[in-house]
Amino acid sequence: MGRNKIFTKIKKPFLWPACVVLFMALPLVVDSNYITSVLIVIGLYTIIVQGLGILMGYAGQVSFGHGGFFGLGGYAVAVLTTRYDWPPVLALLAAIALPGLVAAGIGRPALKLREFYLALGTMGFGILIHTMFNEAGKLTGGPSGIAGIPYLSTGGLVFDSDIKFFYLVWAVVLLVLFGINNLIRSRVGRALRAIRESEHAAETAGIDTGKLKLKAFIFSALLAGLAGGLYAFYVTFVSPAPFGFNASVQFVLMAVVGGLGTFFGPLLGATLVVLLGEFLRWAIPLVIPGAGGEYEIVFFGLILVLLMIYRPEGLGTLGKILTSPGKKKPGAAEAGIPGGGRGYEVN
Amino acid sequence: MLLEVQGLTKQFGGVAAVRDVGFQVAEGTIFALIGPNGAGKTTVFNLITGMLRPDAGSINFSGRRLDGLKPYQIAAAGITRTFQNLQLFGGMTVLENVMTGAHIKGKTGFIKAMLRRPGINAEDKQIIEHSMALLGEVGLDGSANLPAAALPFGSQRLLEIARALASGPRLVLLDEPAAGLNSTETRTLAGYLKKLRNNGLTMVLVEHDMETVMEVADRILVLNFGRVIAEGTPAEVQADPKVIRAYLGEDERIA
Ligand SMILES: Nc1ncnc2c1ncn2[C@@H]1O[C@H](COP(=O)(O)OP(=O)(O)OP(=O)(O)O)[C@@H](O)[C@H]1O
Ligand SMILES: [Mg+2]
């Protein structure tokens, strides 16, 4: 027993860095463009879901419109670099700022809505943005989108290969992980969790819950925009397709699958859902010849519903290793689904 | 007067939960609000803390008009509360609950927190010390790292009080703090409330346990069907036939 304890004590500080180093070496060892590109996509989605996880898992608010923020980031880069010749780095900053501003604008009225209505409201927003990508042809290129986005470059560094992009994206993932880890242990993190636990008690503790929810919403939009901007630089082409309602549902699914309010939930959720998507893309045409992407969303929706019913706390709480290192008690209480059975009665 | 309530009225549909209620609470006293179930006591608390908006009436706190403000603004003005049906942050630790109660004492913002700028640790350390001291007062410092939901019921009530005190309020509204406590716990609670008053804290107490009310209250207001039916010292209220009739039924006596 005592020996075991000492063993874990020695091991622990090295465990996570070791994992990170091993993971970062992956694209060098496994020389496969396909695997590298899947890992990049997982990284991009993880960034989005990390933000969405703060909104859903901590502030207790749902959004079915983050495909729209993701798209705003992507189109900001596409339009600014190809039509206005902005330097890539500036365009990327705009890709972060634009969704943030839009979120600040729509957030105040939207977050007044509760649960189901908030889901509907954000969904409407996402669809609106998506429609705009399709219809505002002069600016967005309509359904055929915008091609010819330059590589992301800064100084002498040009991100012109999958390997380079892999490192860029995963460096951002780690940075966001670091920031969120700090955030949830701070005064702000406590306030966010308090909103999820009891909004009334949070307010009477002096927390401006409306403002904090808005901040969480803006934060999640910034990250979705960042991921969208990186995505545009990665594929050097944007079209409306990846930014629609399907995407929004997938992001919510990732957040829920991974476990809301858990530290590694976003990473886990994004990984599982992307891998499942890859599997479905391969498997569905075998079963239903000629079937396209429209069947994927059915499966994803089904999984989401089943999870909500049978395992609302997600899969992130299955193993203790997957929860935040500092957290004392994983379990149902840690994983509040927005509004999941928590009443808002005044009493 | 620290708190002055005038003409407070609140309707729910056709039901007048609170009708033309007025009272004044002097600084450094315990003011009790009693009455049968459904008399409107909790509604008065919800109105004072801004969780409900009054249909009519005014609430003045230390000379400042409060009605119309949001709950968090009222908390910042110096009024906190506990809840009749506990509203703890169940998934957070006992210590985190109290630390969250001290929210307005801190300054750390979203960005600063993410970057973990220096100064955050110092701020947190201070809040932890302060919170642990409060937990010590109610005998919960040994459970600081347990999830609040894991505490026994009586301890959860005490934790709500500690959380309500964490921001250093001038007025605390306690909604049935003794409900569900055994008699030993209730006596300890009564002693604690008196100690807080001796330290200068003002409290409004809603409580069904008459022994506790008579022991700790400086003044008592009696509500029935949303209306004030009596007000006075414990002795005056105890002797008031209207109170005995309305509140206790014909043949009972106030303990
Ligand atoms: N949010 C609400 N919506 C509708 N009716 C309400 C609401 N809150 C309270 N009421 C009603 O107002 C009346 C007063 O309720 P209140 O909770 O203030 O009573 P109370 O004195 O606290 O009772 P108890 O001792 O049972 O806690 C009751 O008839 C109650 O049903
Ligand atoms: Mg009540």
XYZ file of C-alpha atoms and ligand atoms in Angstrom:
634
model
C 0.000 0.000 0.000
C 2.596 2.497 1.144
C 4.849 1.444 -1.665
C 2.093 1.959 -4.176
C 1.507 5.439 -2.891
C 5.144 6.374 -3.303
C 5.120 4.900 -6.763
C 2.164 7.003 -7.882
C 3.702 10.035 -6.252
C 6.829 9.696 -8.314
C 4.974 8.848 -11.452
C 2.271 11.458 -11.468
C 4.169 14.636 -12.383
C 5.625 12.849 -15.388
C 2.495 11.088 -16.547
C 0.833 13.912 -18.426
C 3.950 15.430 -19.976
C 4.891 11.922 -21.119
C 1.488 11.471 -22.719
C 1.805 14.831 -24.435
C 5.282 14.055 -25.780
C 4.186 10.635 -27.033
C 1.154 12.138 -28.694
C 3.147 14.922 -30.293
C 5.535 12.366 -31.763
C 2.646 10.477 -33.324
C 2.593 12.083 -36.800
C 6.359 11.601 -37.056
C 6.137 7.916 -36.202
C 2.921 7.068 -38.032
C 3.704 8.426 -41.431
C 0.154 8.686 -42.708
C -1.454 11.796 -44.137
C -4.849 10.388 -43.358
C -4.127 9.899 -39.663
C -2.477 13.303 -39.374
C -5.440 14.993 -41.002
C -7.881 13.183 -38.690
C -5.816 14.281 -35.701
C -5.885 17.875 -36.942
C -9.663 17.755 -37.264
C -9.936 16.287 -33.763
C -7.752 19.124 -32.493
C -9.870 21.794 -34.204
C -13.092 20.341 -32.826
C -11.539 19.999 -29.385
C -10.898 23.742 -29.389
C -14.557 24.406 -30.164
C -15.839 21.909 -27.633
C -13.553 23.279 -24.940
C -15.364 26.602 -25.280
C -18.748 24.985 -25.611
C -17.903 22.894 -22.552
C -17.462 26.040 -20.473
C -20.815 27.306 -21.702
C -22.690 24.023 -21.283
C -20.833 22.223 -18.542
C -20.076 25.155 -16.283
C -22.445 28.014 -17.069
C -25.214 25.480 -17.752
C -26.347 27.031 -21.052
C -26.774 25.122 -24.277
C -26.017 26.306 -27.810
C -27.058 24.680 -31.042
C -25.555 27.539 -33.024
C -21.824 27.065 -32.698
C -21.550 25.790 -36.248
C -22.354 29.418 -37.104
C -19.520 30.827 -34.982
C -17.172 28.213 -36.427
C -18.236 29.355 -39.892
C -17.877 33.047 -39.090
C -14.253 32.370 -38.186
C -13.687 30.389 -41.364
C -15.319 32.955 -43.620
C -13.575 35.846 -41.878
C -10.239 34.326 -42.873
C -11.430 33.413 -46.365
C -12.913 36.800 -47.185
C -10.209 38.925 -45.592
C -7.263 37.055 -47.117
C -8.658 36.497 -50.622
C -10.732 39.622 -51.159
C -8.924 42.183 -49.047
C -5.392 40.788 -48.945
C -5.144 40.927 -45.183
C -2.005 39.373 -43.725
C -2.909 35.852 -42.483
C -2.222 36.530 -38.827
C -4.443 39.610 -38.813
C -7.161 37.638 -40.581
C -6.900 34.953 -37.909
C -7.312 37.579 -35.201
C -10.388 38.838 -37.022
C -11.672 35.256 -37.157
C -11.553 35.240 -33.367
C -12.917 38.739 -32.887
C -15.865 38.609 -35.293
C -17.717 35.690 -33.664
C -16.934 37.248 -30.291
C -18.592 40.503 -31.331
C -21.576 38.703 -32.820
C -21.926 36.640 -29.635
C -21.800 39.816 -27.565
C -24.572 41.222 -29.716
C -26.949 38.284 -29.719
C -25.958 36.931 -26.302
C -27.882 39.325 -24.120
C -31.315 38.633 -25.568
C -30.536 34.962 -26.297
C -29.387 34.104 -22.789
C -32.605 35.466 -21.347
C -34.179 32.371 -22.872
C -34.212 29.232 -20.806
C -33.211 25.717 -21.768
C -35.405 24.579 -24.646
C -35.951 28.105 -25.933
C -32.269 28.906 -25.747
C -31.600 25.752 -27.769
C -34.143 26.902 -30.351
C -32.860 30.465 -30.392
C -29.236 29.513 -30.912
C -30.276 26.946 -33.503
C -32.117 29.680 -35.381
C -29.011 31.839 -35.241
C -26.847 29.033 -36.617
C -29.239 28.401 -39.466
C -29.391 32.109 -40.223
C -25.610 32.355 -40.476
C -25.457 29.237 -42.591
C -28.106 30.622 -44.939
C -26.132 33.828 -45.187
C -23.031 31.897 -46.296
C -25.146 30.335 -49.019
C -26.991 33.446 -50.138
C -24.559 36.334 -49.783
C -22.850 35.208 -52.962
C -20.879 38.381 -53.664
C -19.099 38.196 -50.343
C -19.136 34.509 -49.531
C -19.092 32.872 -52.936
C -22.460 31.245 -52.330
C -22.712 27.451 -52.233
C -19.415 26.997 -54.040
C -17.569 28.947 -51.389
C -14.159 30.626 -51.513
C -10.993 28.909 -52.675
C -7.393 30.036 -52.780
C -6.911 30.930 -49.124
C -3.184 31.404 -48.557
C -1.231 29.417 -45.993
C -1.030 30.782 -42.522
C 2.347 32.408 -42.176
C 4.083 34.649 -39.731
C 7.599 35.938 -40.186
C 9.512 33.115 -41.839
C 7.193 30.402 -40.553
C 4.727 29.026 -43.115
C 2.225 26.369 -42.100
C 2.204 24.626 -45.433
C 2.195 20.974 -44.373
C -0.093 18.743 -42.353
C 2.658 18.040 -39.849
C 3.234 21.728 -39.161
C -0.473 22.278 -38.879
C -0.789 19.362 -36.520
C 1.691 20.999 -34.160
C 0.042 24.393 -34.445
C -3.439 23.073 -33.727
C -2.401 20.885 -30.836
C -0.298 23.642 -29.315
C -3.472 25.730 -29.311
C -5.413 22.818 -27.749
C -2.851 22.576 -24.949
C -2.885 26.315 -24.427
C -6.658 26.353 -24.150
C -6.556 23.343 -21.830
C -4.089 25.215 -19.644
C -6.234 28.353 -19.619
C -9.417 26.488 -18.810
C -7.705 24.533 -16.082
C -6.754 27.837 -14.479
C -10.173 29.304 -15.086
C -12.267 26.600 -13.451
C -10.176 26.644 -10.280
C -10.461 30.404 -9.956
C -13.051 32.775 -8.547
C -14.633 32.951 -12.010
C -14.702 29.169 -12.298
C -16.407 28.846 -8.946
C -18.960 31.425 -10.011
C -19.597 29.559 -13.269
C -20.074 26.276 -11.464
C -22.319 28.013 -8.958
C -24.626 29.106 -11.779
C -24.969 25.505 -12.838
C -25.671 24.342 -9.293
C -28.149 27.002 -8.256
C -28.671 30.182 -10.170
C -30.631 31.727 -7.312
C -27.966 31.043 -4.752
C -25.339 32.318 -7.166
C -27.198 35.618 -7.597
C -27.655 36.065 -3.871
C -23.933 35.461 -3.464
C -23.452 38.609 -5.540
C -22.693 36.937 -8.863
C -24.056 38.795 -11.871
C -25.180 35.566 -13.499
C -26.481 37.234 -16.664
C -23.153 38.916 -17.315
C -21.134 35.814 -16.520
C -23.241 33.636 -18.811
C -22.716 36.229 -21.524
C -18.973 36.095 -20.964
C -19.007 32.312 -21.192
C -21.029 32.587 -24.394
C -18.593 35.088 -25.897
C -15.642 32.963 -24.803
C -17.112 29.897 -26.489
C -17.765 31.904 -29.663
C -14.173 33.202 -29.695
C -12.828 29.662 -29.538
C -15.226 28.438 -32.239
C -14.057 31.360 -34.383
C -10.419 30.541 -33.734
C -11.032 26.949 -34.781
C -12.881 28.182 -37.872
C -10.015 30.473 -38.834
C -7.458 27.697 -38.406
C -9.702 25.354 -40.385
C -9.822 27.817 -43.296
C -6.032 28.102 -43.338
C -5.742 24.330 -43.142
C -8.010 23.364 -46.037
C -7.423 26.699 -47.876
C -11.050 26.579 -48.956
C -14.392 27.297 -47.297
C -17.946 26.479 -48.307
C -21.152 26.570 -46.264
C -21.337 22.779 -45.803
C -19.146 22.206 -42.728
C -20.719 25.093 -40.794
C -24.378 24.110 -40.783
C -26.788 22.729 -38.230
C -25.139 19.311 -38.507
C -21.919 20.797 -37.194
C -23.717 22.476 -34.299
C -25.324 19.182 -33.302
C -21.989 17.402 -33.539
C -20.353 19.931 -31.220
C -23.087 19.506 -28.636
C -22.775 15.743 -29.023
C -19.021 15.938 -28.442
C -19.508 18.032 -25.331
C -22.080 15.629 -23.925
C -20.290 12.416 -24.932
C -17.078 13.543 -23.293
C -18.826 14.517 -20.099
C -19.989 18.018 -19.285
C -18.029 19.850 -16.656
C -15.095 17.454 -16.839
C -11.611 18.553 -17.685
C -10.811 16.097 -20.465
C -14.400 15.770 -21.630
C -14.019 18.008 -24.710
C -10.907 16.166 -25.870
C -12.503 12.776 -25.302
C -15.798 13.774 -26.890
C -14.224 15.313 -29.980
C -12.005 12.255 -30.441
C -14.800 9.724 -30.093
C -17.255 11.577 -32.319
C -14.711 12.267 -35.059
C -13.609 8.626 -35.042
C -17.222 7.497 -35.062
C -17.908 9.862 -37.976
C -14.980 8.411 -39.903
C -16.281 4.934 -39.185
C -19.820 5.805 -40.282
C -18.569 7.406 -43.468
C -16.931 4.103 -44.260
C -19.653 1.795 -42.955
C -22.900 3.442 -44.031
C -22.332 3.134 -47.809
C -21.669 -0.578 -47.258
C -25.103 -0.981 -45.703
C -27.045 1.608 -47.669
C -25.469 1.943 -51.109
C -25.258 5.465 -52.381
C -25.966 7.030 -48.981
C -24.259 10.315 -48.205
C -23.539 12.405 -45.141
C -27.199 12.930 -44.357
C -27.330 9.573 -42.578
C -24.510 10.474 -40.216
C -26.550 13.178 -38.571
C -29.317 10.665 -37.912
C -26.875 8.422 -36.086
C -25.396 11.324 -34.180
C -28.836 12.548 -33.176
C -29.763 9.053 -32.048
C -26.621 8.735 -29.944
C -27.260 12.132 -28.393
C -30.787 11.147 -27.411
C -29.691 7.786 -26.017
C -26.909 9.422 -24.024
C -29.245 12.034 -22.585
C -31.522 9.242 -21.421
C -29.072 6.617 -20.195
C -25.868 8.428 -19.384
C -26.456 12.165 -19.089
C -23.130 12.626 -17.331
C -21.288 11.511 -20.473
C -18.459 9.054 -20.781
C -15.822 11.319 -19.253
C -16.673 10.165 -15.760
C -16.169 6.487 -16.555
C -12.547 6.433 -15.558
C -11.121 8.538 -12.784
C -8.038 9.212 -14.859
C -10.114 11.194 -17.283
C -11.339 13.708 -14.769
C -9.471 16.795 -13.761
C -6.472 15.871 -11.600
C -7.516 18.239 -8.847
C -11.143 17.232 -8.689
C -12.170 15.401 -5.583
C -15.398 13.842 -6.605
C -16.446 12.930 -10.082
C -19.915 11.645 -10.693
C -23.350 12.801 -11.546
C -23.201 16.001 -9.557
C -20.214 17.135 -11.584
C -21.946 16.718 -14.869
C -25.049 18.820 -14.841
C -26.882 18.760 -18.091
C -28.220 22.265 -18.695
C -31.336 22.465 -16.626
C -31.213 18.746 -16.054
C -33.726 18.378 -13.298
C -32.512 21.467 -11.516
C -35.510 23.587 -10.772
C -35.475 27.313 -10.802
C -38.309 27.711 -8.341
C -38.093 30.636 -6.038
C -38.425 29.437 -2.493
C -33.185 51.840 11.019
C -31.120 49.536 8.850
C -34.050 48.083 6.915
C -37.349 49.856 6.297
C -40.118 48.056 4.452
C -43.302 49.926 3.560
C -46.547 48.867 1.949
C -45.015 45.763 0.429
C -47.507 43.918 -1.782
C -47.163 40.934 -4.072
C -49.897 39.078 -5.938
C -49.593 35.685 -7.577
C -52.478 35.522 -10.004
C -55.456 36.167 -7.791
C -53.658 35.301 -4.567
C -52.220 38.148 -2.538
C -49.178 36.441 -1.028
C -48.082 39.662 0.677
C -50.440 42.567 1.372
C -49.349 45.980 2.536
C -46.597 44.666 4.802
C -44.402 47.169 6.601
C -41.752 46.856 9.278
C -38.442 48.266 10.412
C -35.353 46.422 11.535
C -32.880 48.161 13.808
C -29.179 47.598 13.313
C -27.661 44.873 15.461
C -30.951 43.131 16.239
C -32.646 39.882 15.338
C -36.047 40.511 13.841
C -38.294 37.467 13.537
C -40.959 36.968 10.907
C -43.447 34.301 11.884
C -46.784 33.036 10.694
C -48.556 29.873 9.577
C -47.613 28.012 6.408
C -48.296 30.089 3.332
C -48.435 33.333 5.325
C -46.007 35.008 2.928
C -42.755 34.928 4.890
C -40.576 33.481 2.143
C -42.221 35.816 -0.341
C -41.132 38.773 1.795
C -37.561 37.450 1.630
C -37.799 36.993 -2.123
C -39.003 40.587 -2.437
C -36.249 42.006 -0.244
C -33.523 40.096 -2.103
C -34.857 41.127 -5.504
C -35.769 37.637 -6.604
C -39.313 38.889 -6.973
C -40.456 42.370 -7.880
C -43.018 43.928 -5.592
C -46.341 45.080 -7.058
C -46.280 47.954 -4.626
C -44.277 49.240 -1.698
C -40.731 50.214 -1.009
C -37.660 48.673 0.573
C -35.006 50.935 1.991
C -31.711 49.601 3.236
C -29.454 51.945 5.127
C -31.214 54.843 3.417
C -30.878 53.389 -0.067
C -33.875 52.271 -2.092
C -33.504 48.594 -3.025
C -36.704 47.614 -4.782
C -36.075 47.234 -8.493
C -32.455 46.187 -8.063
C -31.251 42.770 -9.176
C -30.406 40.100 -6.574
C -26.667 40.380 -7.154
C -26.838 44.149 -6.667
C -28.703 43.674 -3.430
C -26.067 41.185 -2.306
C -23.428 43.772 -3.118
C -25.391 46.328 -1.097
C -24.918 44.066 1.932
C -27.905 41.710 2.174
C -27.516 37.939 1.865
C -29.827 35.070 2.701
C -30.291 31.373 3.257
C -32.987 29.290 1.622
C -35.811 27.332 3.171
C -35.288 24.567 0.594
C -31.511 24.433 0.629
C -29.795 25.929 -2.394
C -26.254 24.742 -1.867
C -23.790 24.262 -4.678
C -24.018 20.515 -4.149
C -21.291 19.401 -6.540
C -18.786 21.883 -5.158
C -16.837 21.344 -1.989
C -17.924 22.750 1.349
C -15.019 25.194 1.193
C -15.815 26.240 -2.372
C -19.380 26.968 -1.318
C -18.199 29.473 1.246
C -15.564 30.868 -1.108
C -18.282 31.463 -3.671
C -20.247 33.263 -0.993
C -17.285 35.642 -0.799
C -17.488 36.325 -4.554
C -17.884 40.076 -4.210
C -14.755 40.282 -2.068
C -12.590 39.147 -4.988
C -11.649 40.918 -8.194
C -10.197 38.217 -10.462
C -11.783 38.369 -13.905
C -12.148 35.913 -16.784
C -8.913 36.688 -18.591
C -6.798 37.182 -15.520
C -8.028 33.852 -14.175
C -7.104 31.994 -17.370
C -3.617 33.407 -17.456
C -3.285 32.849 -13.711
C -1.713 36.240 -13.264
C 0.201 36.756 -10.037
C -2.029 38.121 -7.356
C -4.689 35.516 -7.916
C -3.047 33.108 -5.550
C -2.763 35.792 -2.911
C -6.423 36.719 -3.325
C -7.546 33.095 -3.193
C -5.380 32.421 -0.170
C -7.021 35.241 1.724
C -10.504 34.069 0.781
C -9.650 30.495 1.767
C -8.412 31.639 5.184
C -11.509 33.726 5.749
C -13.788 30.899 4.578
C -12.067 28.319 6.748
C -12.526 30.595 9.741
C -16.258 30.813 9.027
C -16.449 27.041 8.621
C -14.651 26.680 11.925
C -17.341 28.785 13.607
C -20.057 26.363 12.527
C -17.870 23.312 13.115
C -17.526 22.328 9.474
C -13.833 23.028 8.924
C -13.154 19.286 9.130
C -15.436 18.697 6.138
C -14.011 21.495 4.003
C -13.046 19.282 1.086
C -16.164 17.144 0.976
C -18.780 17.825 -1.664
C -21.505 19.909 -0.053
C -24.142 17.388 -1.116
C -22.428 14.728 1.018
C -23.029 16.626 4.270
C -25.837 15.602 6.599
C -28.877 17.823 6.407
C -28.198 19.786 9.580
C -24.673 20.586 8.431
C -25.998 21.743 5.081
C -28.143 24.330 6.871
C -25.104 25.544 8.781
C -23.107 25.664 5.557
C -25.741 27.908 3.999
C -25.343 30.280 6.918
C -21.555 30.259 6.582
C -21.898 30.958 2.869
C -24.316 33.814 3.536
C -21.816 35.349 5.962
C -18.826 35.036 3.665
C -19.279 38.337 1.867
C -19.382 40.220 5.152
C -23.014 41.358 4.846
C -24.731 43.856 7.147
C -28.060 42.047 7.012
C -28.720 38.322 6.697
C -32.140 36.833 5.999
C -32.477 33.337 7.445
C -35.356 31.250 6.108
C -36.139 28.494 8.637
C -32.540 27.738 9.591
C -33.660 25.278 12.289
C -35.961 23.226 10.072
C -34.773 19.631 10.108
C -32.295 20.161 12.918
C -32.486 18.083 16.089
C -32.886 19.855 19.393
C -29.181 19.909 20.245
C -28.347 21.350 16.836
C -31.146 23.884 17.243
C -29.767 25.066 20.598
C -26.302 25.403 19.084
C -27.780 27.376 16.221
C -29.618 29.713 18.576
C -26.385 30.335 20.450
C -24.588 31.053 17.203
C -27.216 33.550 16.055
C -26.965 35.411 19.340
C -23.214 35.489 19.015
C -23.475 36.924 15.515
C -25.821 39.617 16.814
C -23.393 40.463 19.583
C -20.791 40.982 16.880
C -23.079 43.582 15.320
C -24.785 41.575 12.577
C -28.437 42.286 11.838
C -30.697 39.351 10.987
C -34.241 38.709 9.897
C -35.307 35.252 10.979
C -38.158 33.198 9.598
C -38.641 30.230 11.868
C -41.371 27.860 12.941
C -39.554 26.705 16.048
C -41.094 29.050 18.621
C -38.640 28.246 21.348
C -35.797 29.496 19.158
C -37.749 32.556 18.055
C -38.660 33.560 21.588
C -35.112 32.994 22.730
C -33.251 34.998 20.123
C -35.639 37.561 18.629
C -35.606 41.186 19.704
C -38.815 41.920 17.847
C -41.376 39.743 16.119
C -43.692 40.411 13.193
C -46.603 38.038 12.705
C -48.061 37.473 9.251
C -51.250 35.668 8.365
C -52.573 35.339 4.816
C -50.057 37.914 3.686
C -51.106 40.551 6.234
C -49.412 41.828 9.344
C -51.554 40.823 12.314
C -49.214 41.742 15.134
C -45.823 43.164 15.930
C -43.900 43.568 19.143
C -41.464 42.066 21.568
C -41.619 38.312 22.160
C -43.602 38.897 25.352
C -46.112 41.175 23.621
C -46.619 38.832 20.713
C -46.976 35.817 22.969
C -49.735 37.541 24.871
C -51.608 38.781 21.801
C -54.920 36.904 21.472
C -55.026 37.602 17.704
C -51.737 35.786 17.319
C -52.799 32.881 19.451
C -56.008 32.516 17.444
C -54.572 32.929 13.978
C -51.235 31.337 14.391
C -51.661 28.548 16.834
C -55.304 27.667 16.761
C -57.736 28.161 19.620
C -56.345 26.025 22.364
C -52.594 26.108 22.001
C -50.106 28.345 23.702
C -46.908 29.730 22.310
C -44.138 27.766 23.933
N -43.590 31.894 -7.080
C -44.852 31.752 -6.653
N -45.855 31.625 -7.552
C -47.147 31.494 -7.136
N -47.523 31.485 -5.865
C -46.577 31.604 -4.919
C -45.191 31.739 -5.269
N -44.471 31.828 -4.131
C -45.362 31.751 -3.135
N -46.618 31.618 -3.586
C -47.835 31.554 -2.770
O -47.827 32.665 -1.913
C -48.258 32.318 -0.633
C -47.184 32.622 0.382
O -46.120 31.697 0.211
P -44.754 31.786 1.030
O -43.858 30.757 0.473
O -44.289 33.173 1.062
O -45.255 31.332 2.479
P -44.409 31.069 3.784
O -44.956 31.963 4.809
O -42.975 31.135 3.504
O -44.863 29.573 4.112
P -44.015 28.367 4.745
O -44.024 28.565 6.206
O -44.798 27.169 4.342
O -42.663 28.414 4.141
C -48.632 30.857 -0.699
O -50.029 30.769 -0.918
C -47.867 30.349 -1.873
O -48.535 29.274 -2.469
Mg -41.442 29.811 3.505
